[in-house]
CSV table of C-alpha atoms in Angstrom, one decimal:
chain,number,residue,atom,x,y,z
F,1,MET,CA,-22.7,-7.2,-18.4
F,2,GLN,CA,-26.4,-7.2,-19.2
F,3,LYS,CA,-25.3,-7.6,-23.0
F,4,VAL,CA,-23.3,-10.7,-22.3
F,5,TYR,CA,-25.1,-13.9,-23.4
F,6,ILE,CA,-22.6,-16.6,-22.2
F,7,ILE,CA,-22.5,-18.1,-18.7
F,8,PRO,CA,-18.8,-17.6,-17.5
F,9,GLU,CA,-17.1,-20.0,-15.3
F,10,MET,CA,-14.2,-17.7,-14.8
F,11,PHE,CA,-14.4,-13.7,-14.7
F,12,LEU,CA,-11.0,-11.9,-14.8
F,13,TYR,CA,-11.2,-8.2,-14.7
F,14,PHE,CA,-8.3,-5.6,-14.5
F,15,THR,CA,-8.8,-1.8,-13.6
F,16,ASP,CA,-6.6,1.0,-13.0
F,17,SER,CA,-5.4,1.3,-9.4
F,18,GLU,CA,-7.3,4.7,-8.7
F,19,SER,CA,-10.8,3.8,-9.9
F,20,LEU,CA,-11.4,1.4,-7.0
F,21,ASN,CA,-8.8,2.3,-4.5
F,22,ASP,CA,-9.7,1.6,-0.9
F,23,HIS,CA,-6.4,1.5,0.7
F,24,GLY,CA,-5.0,3.9,3.2
F,25,ALA,CA,-6.6,6.7,5.0
F,26,GLN,CA,-9.3,8.5,2.8
F,27,SER,CA,-11.0,11.6,3.4
F,28,GLY,CA,-13.3,14.0,1.6
F,29,ALA,CA,-13.7,13.2,-2.1
F,30,LYS,CA,-11.3,10.2,-1.8
F,31,LYS,CA,-13.5,8.9,0.9
F,32,ALA,CA,-16.5,9.1,-1.3
F,33,LYS,CA,-14.3,7.3,-4.2
F,34,LYS,CA,-13.3,4.7,-1.7
F,35,LYS,CA,-16.9,3.9,-1.0
F,36,HIS,CA,-17.9,4.0,-4.7
F,37,GLY,CA,-14.9,1.7,-5.4
F,38,THR,CA,-16.0,-1.0,-2.9
F,39,GLU,CA,-19.7,-0.7,-3.9
F,40,THR,CA,-18.7,-1.0,-7.6
F,41,ALA,CA,-16.6,-4.1,-7.0
F,42,ALA,CA,-19.4,-5.7,-4.9
F,43,SER,CA,-22.1,-4.8,-7.4
F,44,LEU,CA,-19.9,-6.4,-10.3
F,45,GLU,CA,-19.5,-9.7,-8.3
F,46,LYS,CA,-23.5,-9.9,-7.6
F,47,LEU,CA,-24.0,-9.8,-11.5
F,48,LEU,CA,-22.1,-13.2,-11.8
F,49,PRO,CA,-23.5,-16.7,-11.2
F,50,LYS,CA,-22.8,-18.0,-7.8
F,51,ASP,CA,-20.5,-20.8,-9.1
F,52,CYS,CA,-18.4,-18.4,-11.2
F,53,ASN,CA,-15.0,-17.5,-9.8
F,54,ILE,CA,-13.9,-13.8,-9.9
F,55,LEU,CA,-10.5,-12.3,-9.9
F,56,GLY,CA,-10.3,-8.6,-10.0
F,57,ILE,CA,-6.6,-6.9,-10.3
F,58,ALA,CA,-5.7,-3.3,-9.9
F,59,THR,CA,-2.8,-1.9,-11.8
F,60,PRO,CA,-1.2,1.6,-12.6
F,61,GLY,CA,-2.3,1.4,-16.4
F,62,ILE,CA,-4.3,-0.7,-18.7
F,63,VAL,CA,-4.0,-2.0,-22.2
F,64,VAL,CA,-7.4,-2.8,-23.8
F,65,THR,CA,-9.0,-3.6,-27.0
F,66,PRO,CA,-12.3,-1.4,-26.9
F,67,GLY,CA,-15.2,-3.8,-27.0
F,68,GLY,CA,-13.1,-6.8,-27.1
F,69,SER,CA,-13.3,-6.7,-30.9
F,70,ALA,CA,-10.3,-7.3,-33.1
F,71,SER,CA,-11.8,-4.8,-35.5
F,72,ASN,CA,-10.7,-2.1,-33.1
F,73,SER,CA,-7.3,-1.1,-32.4
F,74,PRO,CA,-5.7,-2.0,-28.9
F,75,MET,CA,-5.1,1.1,-26.7
F,76,GLU,CA,-2.4,1.8,-24.2
F,77,PHE,CA,-4.0,3.8,-21.0
F,78,GLU,CA,-0.8,4.5,-18.8
F,79,ASP,CA,-3.1,6.6,-16.5
F,80,GLY,CA,-6.6,7.6,-16.0
F,81,GLU,CA,-9.8,5.5,-15.5
F,82,SER,CA,-9.8,2.4,-17.7
F,83,GLY,CA,-10.3,-1.4,-17.4
F,84,PHE,CA,-11.5,-4.6,-19.0
F,85,ALA,CA,-12.8,-8.0,-18.3
F,86,LEU,CA,-12.2,-11.3,-19.8
F,87,LEU,CA,-15.2,-13.9,-19.4
F,88,PHE,CA,-14.2,-17.5,-19.9
F,89,PRO,CA,-17.1,-19.8,-20.6
F,90,LYS,CA,-16.9,-23.5,-20.4
F,91,ILE,CA,-14.5,-24.6,-23.3
F,92,SER,CA,-14.3,-28.2,-24.5
F,93,GLY,CA,-10.9,-29.7,-23.8
F,94,VAL,CA,-9.8,-26.7,-21.7
F,95,LYS,CA,-9.6,-26.4,-18.1
F,96,ILE,CA,-9.3,-23.0,-16.4
F,97,GLN,CA,-8.2,-23.1,-12.7
F,98,HIS,CA,-7.9,-20.1,-10.5
F,99,PHE,CA,-5.2,-20.2,-7.8
F,100,HIS,CA,-4.3,-17.7,-4.8
F,101,LEU,CA,-1.2,-18.6,-2.9
F,102,PHE,CA,-0.5,-16.8,0.5
F,103,LYS,CA,2.9,-16.2,2.0
F,104,ASP,CA,3.4,-17.8,5.4
F,105,PHE,CA,5.6,-15.5,7.4
F,106,LYS,CA,6.0,-18.2,10.1
F,107,SER,CA,7.8,-20.6,7.6
F,108,LYS,CA,10.7,-20.0,5.2
F,109,VAL,CA,9.8,-23.2,3.4
F,110,PHE,CA,7.3,-23.3,0.7
F,111,ASP,CA,4.9,-26.1,0.7
F,112,GLU,CA,4.9,-27.3,-3.0
F,113,LYS,CA,1.8,-29.4,-2.3
F,114,LYS,CA,0.0,-26.1,-2.7
F,115,LEU,CA,1.1,-26.0,-6.3
F,116,GLU,CA,-0.4,-29.3,-7.0
F,117,GLU,CA,-3.7,-28.4,-5.4
F,118,ALA,CA,-3.8,-25.3,-7.7
F,119,GLY,CA,-3.2,-27.5,-10.9
F,120,LEU,CA,0.3,-26.0,-11.2
F,121,LYS,CA,2.2,-29.3,-10.4
F,122,ASN,CA,2.1,-32.9,-11.7
F,123,ASN,CA,-0.4,-31.8,-14.4
F,124,PRO,CA,0.7,-33.1,-17.6
F,125,ASP,CA,-1.9,-30.9,-19.5
F,126,LEU,CA,-0.8,-27.7,-18.1
F,127,ARG,CA,0.1,-25.2,-20.9
F,128,VAL,CA,-0.2,-21.6,-19.8
F,129,VAL,CA,0.1,-20.0,-16.4
F,130,LEU,CA,-1.0,-16.2,-16.0
F,131,ILE,CA,0.6,-15.1,-12.5
F,132,PHE,CA,0.3,-12.0,-10.7
F,133,GLU,CA,1.9,-10.9,-7.4
F,134,TYR,CA,0.6,-8.3,-5.1
F,135,ASN,CA,2.6,-6.5,-2.2
F,136,SER,CA,5.8,-7.9,-3.7
F,137,TRP,CA,7.7,-4.8,-2.0
F,138,LYS,CA,7.0,-6.2,1.3
F,139,PRO,CA,9.9,-8.2,3.1
F,140,GLY,CA,10.1,-11.7,1.6
F,141,GLY,CA,7.9,-10.9,-1.4
F,142,VAL,CA,10.4,-11.5,-4.4
F,143,ARG,CA,11.7,-14.5,-2.6
F,144,PHE,CA,8.2,-15.9,-2.3
F,145,LEU,CA,7.5,-15.3,-5.9
F,146,ASN,CA,10.7,-17.2,-6.8
F,147,GLN,CA,9.6,-20.1,-4.7
F,148,VAL,CA,6.4,-20.3,-6.7
F,149,LEU,CA,8.1,-20.0,-10.1
F,150,LYS,CA,11.0,-22.1,-9.7
F,151,PRO,CA,9.1,-25.5,-10.0
F,152,LEU,CA,6.9,-24.0,-12.9
F,153,ASN,CA,10.1,-23.0,-14.9
F,154,GLU,CA,9.8,-25.7,-17.5
F,155,LYS,CA,10.1,-24.9,-21.3
F,156,SER,CA,6.8,-26.8,-21.9
F,157,ILE,CA,4.8,-24.0,-20.1
F,158,ILE,CA,4.1,-20.6,-20.9
F,159,ILE,CA,4.7,-18.2,-18.0
F,160,ALA,CA,3.4,-14.5,-18.3
F,161,GLY,CA,2.3,-11.9,-15.8
F,162,GLY,CA,3.6,-9.3,-13.5
F,163,HIS,CA,3.5,-7.2,-10.1
F,164,VAL,CA,0.3,-5.5,-9.4
F,165,ASP,CA,-0.9,-3.0,-7.0
F,166,TYR,CA,-3.7,-4.8,-5.3
F,167,LEU,CA,-6.6,-7.3,-5.5
F,168,ALA,CA,-10.0,-5.8,-6.1
F,169,SER,CA,-11.9,-8.8,-6.1
F,170,PHE,CA,-11.6,-12.7,-5.4
F,171,PRO,CA,-13.6,-15.6,-4.4
F,172,PRO,CA,-15.7,-15.4,-1.4
F,173,GLN,CA,-14.0,-18.5,0.3
F,174,GLU,CA,-10.7,-16.7,0.4
F,175,LYS,CA,-11.7,-13.7,2.1
F,176,ALA,CA,-11.3,-15.1,5.6
F,177,ARG,CA,-7.5,-15.7,5.1
F,178,PHE,CA,-6.9,-12.4,3.1
F,179,SER,CA,-5.9,-8.9,4.4
F,180,THR,CA,-4.2,-5.9,2.7
F,181,ASP,CA,-1.1,-6.8,4.4
F,182,CYS,CA,-0.9,-10.2,2.9
F,183,VAL,CA,1.9,-11.2,0.2
F,184,GLY,CA,0.3,-13.3,-2.3
F,185,VAL,CA,0.3,-14.7,-5.8
F,186,VAL,CA,-2.8,-15.1,-7.9
F,187,GLY,CA,-3.8,-16.2,-11.4
F,188,LEU,CA,-4.9,-18.9,-13.7
F,189,ALA,CA,-3.5,-22.3,-14.8
F,190,LEU,CA,-4.9,-23.0,-18.3
F,191,SER,CA,-4.8,-26.8,-19.1
F,192,GLY,CA,-5.4,-28.6,-22.3
F,193,PRO,CA,-3.6,-30.4,-25.0
F,194,GLN,CA,-5.3,-28.3,-27.6
F,195,ILE,CA,-3.9,-25.0,-26.1
F,196,GLN,CA,-1.0,-23.4,-27.8
F,197,GLY,CA,1.0,-20.2,-26.8
F,198,ALA,CA,3.9,-18.1,-27.1
F,199,THR,CA,5.8,-15.3,-25.2
F,200,VAL,CA,8.5,-12.7,-26.4
F,201,LEU,CA,10.4,-10.5,-23.9
F,202,LEU,CA,11.0,-7.0,-25.1
F,203,ASP,CA,14.0,-5.8,-23.1
F,204,GLN,CA,15.4,-2.5,-22.3
F,205,ASP,CA,17.4,-2.5,-25.7
F,206,VAL,CA,13.9,-2.4,-27.5
F,207,CYS,CA,13.5,1.2,-27.6
F,208,ASP,CA,12.2,2.3,-31.1
F,209,GLU,CA,9.5,1.1,-33.5
F,210,LYS,CA,11.9,-1.1,-35.7
F,211,SER,CA,13.3,-3.2,-32.6
F,212,VAL,CA,9.6,-3.5,-31.5
F,213,ASP,CA,8.6,-4.8,-35.0
F,214,SER,CA,11.5,-7.2,-34.8
F,215,ALA,CA,10.3,-8.7,-31.5
F,216,MET,CA,6.6,-9.0,-32.8
F,217,GLN,CA,8.0,-11.0,-35.8
F,218,ARG,CA,9.7,-13.2,-33.4
F,219,LEU,CA,6.1,-13.7,-31.8
F,220,LYS,CA,4.6,-14.3,-35.3
F,221,ALA,CA,7.2,-16.8,-36.2
F,222,ALA,CA,6.0,-19.1,-33.4
F,223,ASN,CA,2.8,-19.7,-35.8
F,224,ILE,CA,0.2,-19.8,-33.2
F,225,PRO,CA,-3.2,-19.9,-34.9
F,226,GLU,CA,-5.0,-16.5,-34.5
F,227,GLN,CA,-8.6,-17.6,-34.5
F,228,ASN,CA,-10.0,-18.1,-31.0
F,229,SER,CA,-6.9,-16.5,-29.5
F,230,VAL,CA,-6.2,-13.4,-27.3
F,231,GLY,CA,-3.3,-11.3,-26.9
F,232,LEU,CA,-1.8,-10.3,-23.5
F,233,MET,CA,0.8,-7.6,-22.7
F,234,PHE,CA,2.4,-6.8,-19.5
F,235,ALA,CA,4.6,-3.9,-19.6
F,236,CYS,CA,6.6,-1.9,-17.1
F,237,VAL,CA,5.4,1.6,-16.0
F,238,GLY,CA,8.6,3.0,-17.2
F,239,ARG,CA,7.8,2.0,-21.0
F,240,GLY,CA,4.8,3.2,-23.0
F,241,GLU,CA,5.0,6.8,-24.1
F,242,GLN,CA,7.8,8.1,-22.1
F,243,HIS,CA,10.2,5.2,-23.4
F,244,TYR,CA,9.5,5.6,-26.9
F,245,LYS,CA,8.5,9.4,-27.1
F,246,LYS,CA,5.4,8.3,-28.9
F,247,LYS,CA,2.1,6.7,-27.8
F,248,ASN,CA,0.8,3.1,-28.3
F,249,VAL,CA,4.0,1.7,-30.0
F,250,GLU,CA,3.9,-1.8,-28.6
F,251,ALA,CA,0.2,-2.3,-29.0
F,252,ASP,CA,0.0,-0.8,-32.6
F,253,SER,CA,2.9,-3.3,-33.5
F,254,PHE,CA,0.8,-6.2,-31.9
F,255,ARG,CA,-2.0,-5.2,-34.2
F,256,LYS,CA,0.2,-4.9,-37.2
F,257,HIS,CA,1.2,-8.5,-36.9
F,258,PHE,CA,-1.9,-9.9,-35.3
F,259,PRO,CA,-4.9,-8.0,-36.8
F,260,GLY,CA,-7.4,-10.6,-35.9
F,261,VAL,CA,-6.5,-10.8,-32.3
F,262,PRO,CA,-7.7,-8.6,-29.5
F,263,LEU,CA,-5.1,-7.5,-27.0
F,264,PHE,CA,-5.4,-6.7,-23.3
F,265,GLY,CA,-3.0,-6.2,-20.3
F,266,PHE,CA,-1.5,-3.7,-18.0
F,267,PHE,CA,1.3,-1.5,-17.0
F,268,GLY,CA,2.8,-2.8,-13.7
F,269,ASN,CA,5.8,-2.7,-11.4
F,270,GLY,CA,7.6,-5.8,-12.7
F,271,GLU,CA,7.3,-8.2,-15.3
F,272,ILE,CA,7.2,-12.1,-15.4
F,273,GLY,CA,8.0,-14.1,-18.5
F,274,CYS,CA,10.6,-15.0,-21.3
F,275,ASP,CA,10.9,-16.0,-24.9
F,276,ARG,CA,9.1,-19.3,-25.4
F,277,VAL,CA,6.6,-21.2,-27.5
F,278,VAL,CA,4.2,-24.3,-26.5
F,279,SER,CA,2.8,-25.7,-29.5
F,280,GLY,CA,2.8,-29.5,-29.7
F,281,ASN,CA,6.4,-30.8,-29.3
F,282,PHE,CA,7.8,-27.7,-30.8
F,283,THR,CA,9.9,-25.2,-28.6
F,284,LEU,CA,11.0,-21.6,-29.6
F,285,ARG,CA,14.5,-22.5,-28.4
F,286,GLU,CA,16.1,-25.0,-26.1
F,287,CYS,CA,17.1,-24.1,-22.5
F,288,ASN,CA,20.3,-26.1,-22.5
F,289,GLY,CA,19.5,-27.4,-19.0
F,290,GLU,CA,19.3,-24.0,-17.4
F,291,LYS,CA,16.5,-22.3,-16.0
F,292,ASP,CA,15.1,-19.1,-17.8
F,293,ASN,CA,15.1,-15.9,-16.1
F,294,LEU,CA,11.4,-15.0,-15.6
F,295,LEU,CA,11.6,-11.6,-13.4
F,296,HIS,CA,12.4,-8.5,-15.1
F,297,GLN,CA,12.2,-4.8,-14.8
F,298,TYR,CA,11.7,-2.0,-17.7
F,299,THR,CA,10.6,-4.7,-20.0
F,300,THR,CA,7.3,-5.8,-21.7
F,301,VAL,CA,6.2,-9.5,-22.1
F,302,MET,CA,4.0,-10.0,-25.1
F,303,THR,CA,1.7,-13.1,-25.1
F,304,ILE,CA,-0.5,-14.8,-27.5
F,305,ILE,CA,-2.7,-17.7,-26.3
F,306,HIS,CA,-4.9,-20.0,-28.6
F,307,PHE,CA,-7.7,-21.9,-26.8
F,308,GLY,CA,-8.3,-24.4,-29.8
F,309,HIS,CA,-10.5,-24.5,-32.9
F,310,ALA,CA,-14.3,-23.9,-32.3
F,311,LYS,CA,-16.3,-27.1,-32.8
């Protein structure tokens, strides 16, 4: 962090679930690790400007391009200590809005006004939604996620993300409402006419290097500019090495087709996304009036986001 020479407006970081784990009963070495994890997250937050939004997410595994440089090959870490951070400075023509929506267990009806407050509804410039649900295994968790996703499921918006283990950091003003028992959805809404993006879904039938390569060719065909772009990979914990019998298959294929784009992401317990392109008025395919299925298991959602040309 001491080597960062930009002022971030949004700080998004992902870590493996064990590194900062402070959930459940702890004793001995685990108790010491809990204290270390809590202190690490707090220390990280103190390094940032007071007006910088922070969102920290813990997942079973991590996908990272070391150093954030496209000159390095992306790596899939399905276990072990790993993590990365994305620092978003102020970008001309781009608005990055953090959102955090909680399930109200006293009501079965979701108040869609909360989507508008979060920049997720009645926002003509909305292009990309990165969305992550925690505690989705709790009663009503999946239903709540569907209530959030249904109004967003338009072909003019890229939606990508997955189910995560827990939140490690979030803005101070939300801490009064948050508890480890909450069911919630967090993420970023990226708005601006210059933003372009595309996603492809690698389903269960994508099970070897050849079929992965075909999926990446679909993503490449979207013709999203690679300069000032980032790749995101949200994969099921059931994929990776045990699925392909070989390490790093999907990350290596992405680098093959997008050598100038760094790739980041995670392994989680459910994926959110579909095949979709947002680039001007062009769409990858028509939806024929039907909503896309956005919730998946044993899949990978591969995404590329372009923030516009540097001025």
